[in-house]
Coordinates of C-alpha atoms in Angstrom, one line a residue:
X1 CA 27.4 -12.6 -5.2
X2 CA 26.3 -16.5 -5.9
X3 CA 22.2 -16.4 -6.7
X4 CA 20.2 -19.3 -5.6
X5 CA 19.6 -19.8 -9.9
X6 CA 23.2 -20.1 -10.4
X7 CA 23.1 -23.3 -8.0
X8 CA 19.6 -24.5 -9.4
X9 CA 21.2 -24.2 -13.0
X10 CA 24.1 -26.6 -12.1
X11 CA 22.2 -28.8 -10.3
X12 CA 19.6 -29.4 -12.9
X13 CA 16.8 -28.5 -10.4
X14 CA 14.4 -25.7 -10.1
X15 CA 15.3 -22.5 -7.7
X16 CA 12.1 -23.3 -5.5
X17 CA 13.9 -27.0 -4.5
X18 CA 17.1 -25.4 -3.9
X19 CA 15.9 -22.4 -1.7
X20 CA 14.2 -25.0 0.2
X21 CA 16.7 -27.6 0.7
X22 CA 19.2 -24.9 1.8
X23 CA 16.5 -23.6 4.4
X24 CA 15.9 -27.1 6.1
X25 CA 12.5 -27.2 4.8
X26 CA 11.5 -30.7 6.3
X27 CA 8.3 -30.5 4.3
X28 CA 10.3 -31.1 1.0
X29 CA 10.1 -34.4 -0.3
X30 CA 13.4 -34.5 -2.6
X31 CA 15.8 -37.4 -3.1
X32 CA 18.9 -37.8 -0.5
X33 CA 20.8 -38.0 -3.5
X34 CA 19.7 -34.6 -5.0
X35 CA 19.5 -33.0 -1.7
X36 CA 23.1 -33.9 -1.0
X37 CA 24.1 -32.5 -4.7
X38 CA 22.8 -29.1 -4.2
X39 CA 24.1 -28.7 -0.6
X40 CA 27.8 -29.4 -2.1
X41 CA 27.5 -27.3 -5.0
X42 CA 26.3 -24.7 -2.3
X43 CA 29.5 -25.1 -0.5
X44 CA 31.5 -24.8 -4.0
X45 CA 29.9 -21.9 -5.1
X46 CA 30.4 -20.4 -1.5
X47 CA 26.9 -19.9 -1.2
X48 CA 25.4 -17.9 2.1
X49 CA 21.5 -18.1 3.0
X50 CA 19.8 -14.7 3.6
X51 CA 19.8 -15.8 7.3
X52 CA 23.5 -17.0 7.1
X53 CA 24.4 -13.4 5.7
X54 CA 22.5 -11.3 7.7
X55 CA 24.2 -13.4 11.1
X56 CA 27.4 -12.3 9.8
X57 CA 26.6 -8.7 8.6
X58 CA 28.6 -6.2 11.3
X59 CA 31.7 -8.1 10.2
X60 CA 31.0 -8.1 6.4
X61 CA 28.4 -5.6 5.8
X62 CA 27.3 -7.9 3.1
X63 CA 23.1 -7.9 3.7
X64 CA 21.1 -5.7 0.9
X65 CA 21.0 -2.0 1.7
X66 CA 17.5 -0.8 1.0
X67 CA 16.6 2.7 0.3
X68 CA 12.8 3.7 1.2
X69 CA 11.5 6.7 -1.5
X70 CA 8.5 8.3 0.4
X71 CA 6.6 10.3 -2.6
X72 CA 4.8 12.1 0.4
X73 CA 5.9 15.6 1.9
X74 CA 6.4 14.9 6.2
X75 CA 3.2 17.3 6.6
X76 CA 1.0 14.6 3.8
X77 CA 2.2 11.7 5.7
X78 CA 1.3 13.0 9.2
X79 CA -2.0 14.0 8.3
X80 CA -2.5 10.2 6.6
X81 CA -1.3 7.7 8.7
X82 CA -1.9 5.2 6.3
X83 CA 1.3 6.3 4.5
X84 CA 3.0 6.3 8.0
X85 CA 1.9 2.9 8.6
X86 CA 3.2 1.7 5.6
X87 CA 6.9 3.3 6.2
X88 CA 6.8 1.9 9.6
X89 CA 6.0 -1.6 8.4
X90 CA 9.2 -1.3 5.8
X91 CA 11.4 -0.1 8.6
X92 CA 10.4 -2.5 11.7
X93 CA 10.7 -5.5 8.9
X94 CA 14.1 -4.5 8.0
X95 CA 14.9 -4.1 11.8
X96 CA 13.5 -7.3 12.0
X97 CA 15.7 -9.1 9.5
X98 CA 19.2 -6.9 10.4
X99 CA 18.5 -5.3 7.0
X100 CA 20.2 -1.8 6.5
X101 CA 17.9 1.2 5.7
X102 CA 20.8 2.8 3.6
X103 CA 18.5 5.7 2.6
X104 CA 15.3 7.6 3.4
X105 CA 14.1 10.2 1.3
X106 CA 11.3 12.1 -0.4
X107 CA 10.1 12.8 -3.7
X108 CA 9.9 16.4 -3.1
X109 CA 13.7 16.5 -3.0
X110 CA 14.2 13.8 -5.8
X111 CA 17.5 14.4 -7.9
X112 CA 19.3 11.3 -8.9
X113 CA 22.7 13.3 -9.5
X114 CA 23.0 13.9 -5.9
X115 CA 21.5 10.5 -4.1
X116 CA 24.3 8.0 -3.3
X117 CA 23.1 5.0 -5.8
X118 CA 26.6 3.0 -4.3
X119 CA 25.0 3.0 -0.8
X120 CA 21.8 1.2 -2.2
X121 CA 21.0 -2.3 -3.3
X122 CA 17.2 -2.1 -3.9
X123 CA 14.8 0.7 -3.5
X124 CA 11.3 0.8 -2.0
X125 CA 8.9 3.4 -3.8
X126 CA 5.7 4.5 -1.5
X127 CA 3.2 6.2 -3.9
X128 CA 2.9 7.0 -7.2
X129 CA 6.0 7.8 -9.5
X130 CA 6.3 7.3 -13.0
X131 CA 8.9 4.7 -13.7
X132 CA 11.0 6.5 -16.1
X133 CA 11.9 8.9 -12.9
X134 CA 13.2 5.8 -11.2
X135 CA 14.9 4.5 -14.4
X136 CA 17.2 7.8 -13.7
X137 CA 18.8 6.1 -10.8
X138 CA 20.3 3.2 -12.5
X139 CA 19.1 0.5 -10.3
X140 CA 18.3 -2.9 -11.2
X141 CA 14.5 -3.0 -11.7
X142 CA 14.4 -6.1 -10.2
X143 CA 15.8 -4.7 -7.1
X144 CA 12.6 -2.1 -6.6
X145 CA 9.3 -2.4 -5.3
X146 CA 6.2 -0.3 -5.5
X147 CA 3.9 0.3 -2.9
X148 CA 0.5 1.7 -3.3
X149 CA 1.1 1.7 -7.5
X150 CA 2.1 -0.6 -9.6
X151 CA 3.4 1.0 -12.6
X152 CA 4.6 -2.7 -14.9
X153 CA 3.8 -5.7 -13.5
X154 CA 6.3 -7.3 -16.2
X155 CA 9.0 -5.2 -14.8
X156 CA 8.7 -4.2 -11.1
X157 CA 7.4 -6.1 -8.0
X158 CA 4.7 -4.2 -6.4
X159 CA 2.1 -4.6 -3.3
X160 CA -1.4 -2.9 -3.8
X161 CA -4.7 -2.5 -2.3
X162 CA -8.0 -3.1 -4.6
X163 CA -10.0 0.2 -4.1
X164 CA -12.4 -0.8 -6.7
X165 CA -13.0 -3.9 -4.1
X166 CA -13.2 -1.4 -0.9
X167 CA -15.7 0.5 -2.2
X168 CA -18.0 -1.9 -3.4
X169 CA -18.3 -3.6 0.4
X170 CA -19.0 -0.2 1.5
X171 CA -21.8 0.2 -1.4
X172 CA -23.2 -3.0 -0.6
X173 CA -22.9 -2.6 3.3
X174 CA -24.9 1.1 2.9
X175 CA -27.8 -0.6 0.1
X176 CA -28.0 -3.4 2.5
X177 CA -29.2 -0.9 5.0
X178 CA -31.4 0.5 3.1
X179 CA -29.8 3.8 1.9
X180 CA -30.4 5.1 -1.5
X181 CA -29.2 8.5 -1.3
X182 CA -25.8 8.5 -1.4
X183 CA -22.9 11.0 -1.5
X184 CA -19.2 10.7 -2.3
X185 CA -16.3 12.9 -0.2
X186 CA -12.7 12.1 -2.1
X187 CA -9.8 13.6 -3.8
X188 CA -8.2 13.4 -7.1
X189 CA -4.9 10.9 -7.3
X190 CA -1.6 12.5 -8.6
X191 CA 1.2 10.6 -10.2
X192 CA 4.5 12.4 -9.7
X193 CA 6.8 12.8 -13.0
X194 CA 9.6 14.8 -14.5
X195 CA 6.8 16.9 -15.9
X196 CA 5.3 17.8 -13.4
X197 CA 2.2 15.7 -11.1
X198 CA -0.4 14.0 -13.6
X199 CA -3.9 13.9 -12.2
X200 CA -6.3 11.0 -12.7
X201 CA -9.5 10.3 -11.3
X202 CA -9.2 7.5 -8.1
X203 CA -10.7 4.4 -8.5
X204 CA -12.8 4.9 -5.5
X205 CA -15.0 7.4 -7.4
X206 CA -14.9 5.7 -10.9
X207 CA -16.5 2.8 -8.7
X208 CA -19.1 4.8 -6.6
X209 CA -20.1 6.6 -10.0
X210 CA -20.4 3.4 -11.8
X211 CA -22.2 1.3 -9.1
X212 CA -24.6 4.3 -7.9
X213 CA -25.2 5.1 -11.9
X214 CA -26.1 1.4 -12.6
X215 CA -28.8 1.4 -9.9
X216 CA -30.6 4.5 -11.0
X217 CA -29.3 6.3 -8.1
X218 CA -26.4 8.8 -9.0
X219 CA -26.8 12.2 -8.1
X220 CA -23.6 14.5 -9.5
X221 CA -24.5 17.2 -6.7
X222 CA -23.7 14.8 -4.4
X223 CA -20.1 14.2 -5.3
X224 CA -17.2 16.6 -3.9
X225 CA -14.1 16.0 -4.8
X226 CA -10.5 18.0 -3.2
X227 CA -7.4 16.5 -1.8
X228 CA -6.8 13.6 0.7
X229 CA -6.5 15.9 4.0
X230 CA -8.6 16.2 7.0
X231 CA -9.0 19.8 6.1
X232 CA -10.3 19.2 2.8
X233 CA -12.5 16.4 4.3
X234 CA -14.0 19.2 6.6
X235 CA -14.5 21.6 3.7
X236 CA -16.2 19.8 1.3
X237 CA -18.8 18.6 3.9
X238 CA -19.1 22.6 4.8
X239 CA -19.9 22.7 0.8
X240 CA -22.3 20.2 0.9
X241 CA -24.1 21.4 4.1
X242 CA -24.2 25.0 2.5
X243 CA -26.5 23.5 -0.5
X244 CA -28.8 22.9 2.6
X245 CA -29.6 19.6 0.9
X246 CA -27.5 16.3 2.5
X247 CA -27.7 12.7 1.4
X248 CA -28.7 9.9 3.4
X249 CA -25.2 9.0 3.8
X250 CA -21.6 9.4 2.6
X251 CA -18.7 7.2 1.7
X252 CA -15.5 9.2 2.0
X253 CA -12.2 8.3 0.3
X254 CA -10.1 7.9 3.7
X255 CA -10.7 8.4 7.3
X256 CA -8.6 11.3 7.7
X257 CA -11.5 13.3 5.1
X258 CA -13.7 11.7 7.4
X259 CA -13.0 12.5 10.7
X260 CA -12.6 16.2 8.9
X261 CA -16.4 15.9 7.7
X262 CA -17.7 14.8 11.0
X263 CA -16.1 18.1 12.5
X264 CA -18.2 20.0 10.3
X265 CA -21.1 18.4 10.9
X266 CA -20.9 18.4 14.5
X267 CA -20.4 22.5 14.1
X268 CA -23.8 22.4 12.2
X269 CA -25.2 20.5 14.9
X270 CA -25.9 17.4 12.8
X271 CA -25.9 14.1 14.2
X272 CA -24.0 11.0 12.7
X273 CA -25.9 8.8 12.0
X274 CA -29.0 9.9 12.7
X275 CA -29.1 12.6 10.4
X276 CA -26.4 11.5 8.1
X277 CA -24.4 8.0 7.8
X278 CA -20.6 8.1 7.1
X279 CA -18.8 5.2 5.9
X280 CA -14.7 5.6 5.0
X281 CA -11.4 3.9 3.9
X282 CA -8.2 3.1 6.2
X283 CA -8.8 2.0 9.5
X284 CA -6.4 4.0 10.6
X285 CA -6.0 4.2 14.3
X286 CA -7.9 7.4 15.3
X287 CA -10.8 6.0 13.0
X288 CA -12.0 4.0 16.2
X289 CA -11.8 6.9 18.6
X290 CA -13.8 9.6 16.3
X291 CA -16.4 11.7 17.7
X292 CA -18.6 9.3 16.2
X293 CA -16.7 5.8 15.5
X294 CA -16.1 5.0 11.8
X295 CA -17.3 2.3 10.1
X296 CA -14.6 2.0 7.4
X297 CA -12.3 -0.3 5.3
X298 CA -9.7 -1.8 6.9
X299 CA -6.2 -1.8 4.8
X300 CA -3.3 -3.8 5.9
X301 CA -0.9 -0.4 5.8
X302 CA 1.7 -1.7 8.0
X303 CA 1.7 -5.4 6.5
X304 CA 2.1 -4.1 3.2
X305 CA 5.8 -2.7 4.0
X306 CA 6.8 -5.6 5.2
X307 CA 5.3 -8.0 2.2
X308 CA 7.6 -5.3 0.2
X309 CA 11.0 -6.3 2.2
X310 CA 9.7 -9.7 1.8
X311 CA 9.4 -9.4 -1.8
X312 CA 13.3 -7.6 -2.0
X313 CA 14.8 -10.5 -0.1
X314 CA 13.1 -12.9 -2.6
X315 CA 14.7 -11.4 -5.4
X316 CA 17.9 -11.4 -3.8
X317 CA 17.5 -15.2 -3.3
X318 CA 17.2 -15.7 -7.0
X319 CA 13.4 -14.9 -8.2
X320 CA 13.0 -13.4 -11.3
X321 CA 9.4 -13.4 -12.0
X322 CA 8.0 -10.0 -11.1
X323 CA 5.2 -10.2 -8.7
X324 CA 2.1 -8.1 -7.8
X325 CA 0.7 -8.8 -4.2
X326 CA -2.9 -7.6 -4.2
X327 CA -3.8 -7.3 0.0
X328 CA -7.5 -8.0 1.4
X329 CA -9.6 -5.5 2.8
X330 CA -12.1 -5.9 5.5
X331 CA -15.4 -4.1 6.4
X332 CA -14.9 -2.9 10.1
X333 CA -18.8 -1.9 11.3
X334 CA -18.7 0.5 13.9
X335 CA -21.3 3.5 14.7
X336 CA -20.9 5.7 12.4
X337 CA -23.2 3.7 9.4
X338 CA -25.8 3.7 11.5
X339 CA -25.9 0.0 11.6
X340 CA -27.7 -1.0 14.4
X341 CA -30.3 1.8 14.0
X342 CA -31.2 0.7 10.6
X343 CA -31.3 -2.6 11.3
X344 CA -34.0 -2.4 13.9
X345 CA -36.2 -0.2 11.5
X346 CA -35.8 -2.9 9.1
X347 CA -36.9 -5.3 11.3

């Protein structure tokens, strides 16, 4: 397949210029002679833009066929809508652009020898998989995009969230409301590899501990670590309650965990935020409908999936440099942090 870079080399211009000319970018300032030379070379090389290829896919079947690898089991995906939203973003963008989702499979069933690699031109990986495992598929590394993980910025495109920044936003908000005794409920991150799952400390936990220590406020008895599930959020809050001493507020690593924690507090007749404040990360749809609507960090999960598809199309258009896209996070203030109550008290 002819690439934009091939035309650029022959026309002696940049790939960006070729792309903008062929896509009729009216904002591009380029000499008419250069524009006509690019168009003529593209015709001679029988180059088709992505838009043209999409419109003819039913006849020619020459649009990229994208495989999707999910590191979450079906139960894990359903339990954490963050990952479900990412997948929906991928699928919706592919449908919008007329691309083929050739295969969707989960890492738990990963067997490169049984996968039909001829049916995949590219691969989007949702989650943390060692790149040595992916290399067994023999897919061009420039046609692989990771979401929620970036194993090698020199090899792979990736779309990630800055969890350090998200945690900082929550701590800044709680400190601003006057909270000092702050606990943390979270989970251990895992990377899938041939040798098994490799556990490591999550960025949210590391950021929380570092900031609290810097402020002289860290208390390890207020830190509870399990798995990233609603059930674990409930169990870990129960553990905190059994100790008989709660901090003023908790940062919970995900909305599903926070909803589990809210349930445990409700069973103990404790009010949120009256007895303890709760803030979390994700802003999945259920966060606004929780028993106490959650103050949380909004992560654009569905958009992450869409961006991954766009990155792949850029690669097929000739981009050679791998990109790491970090999406922004935003604080969404609802009732669970006690913002209104604390503001009145402080005022």
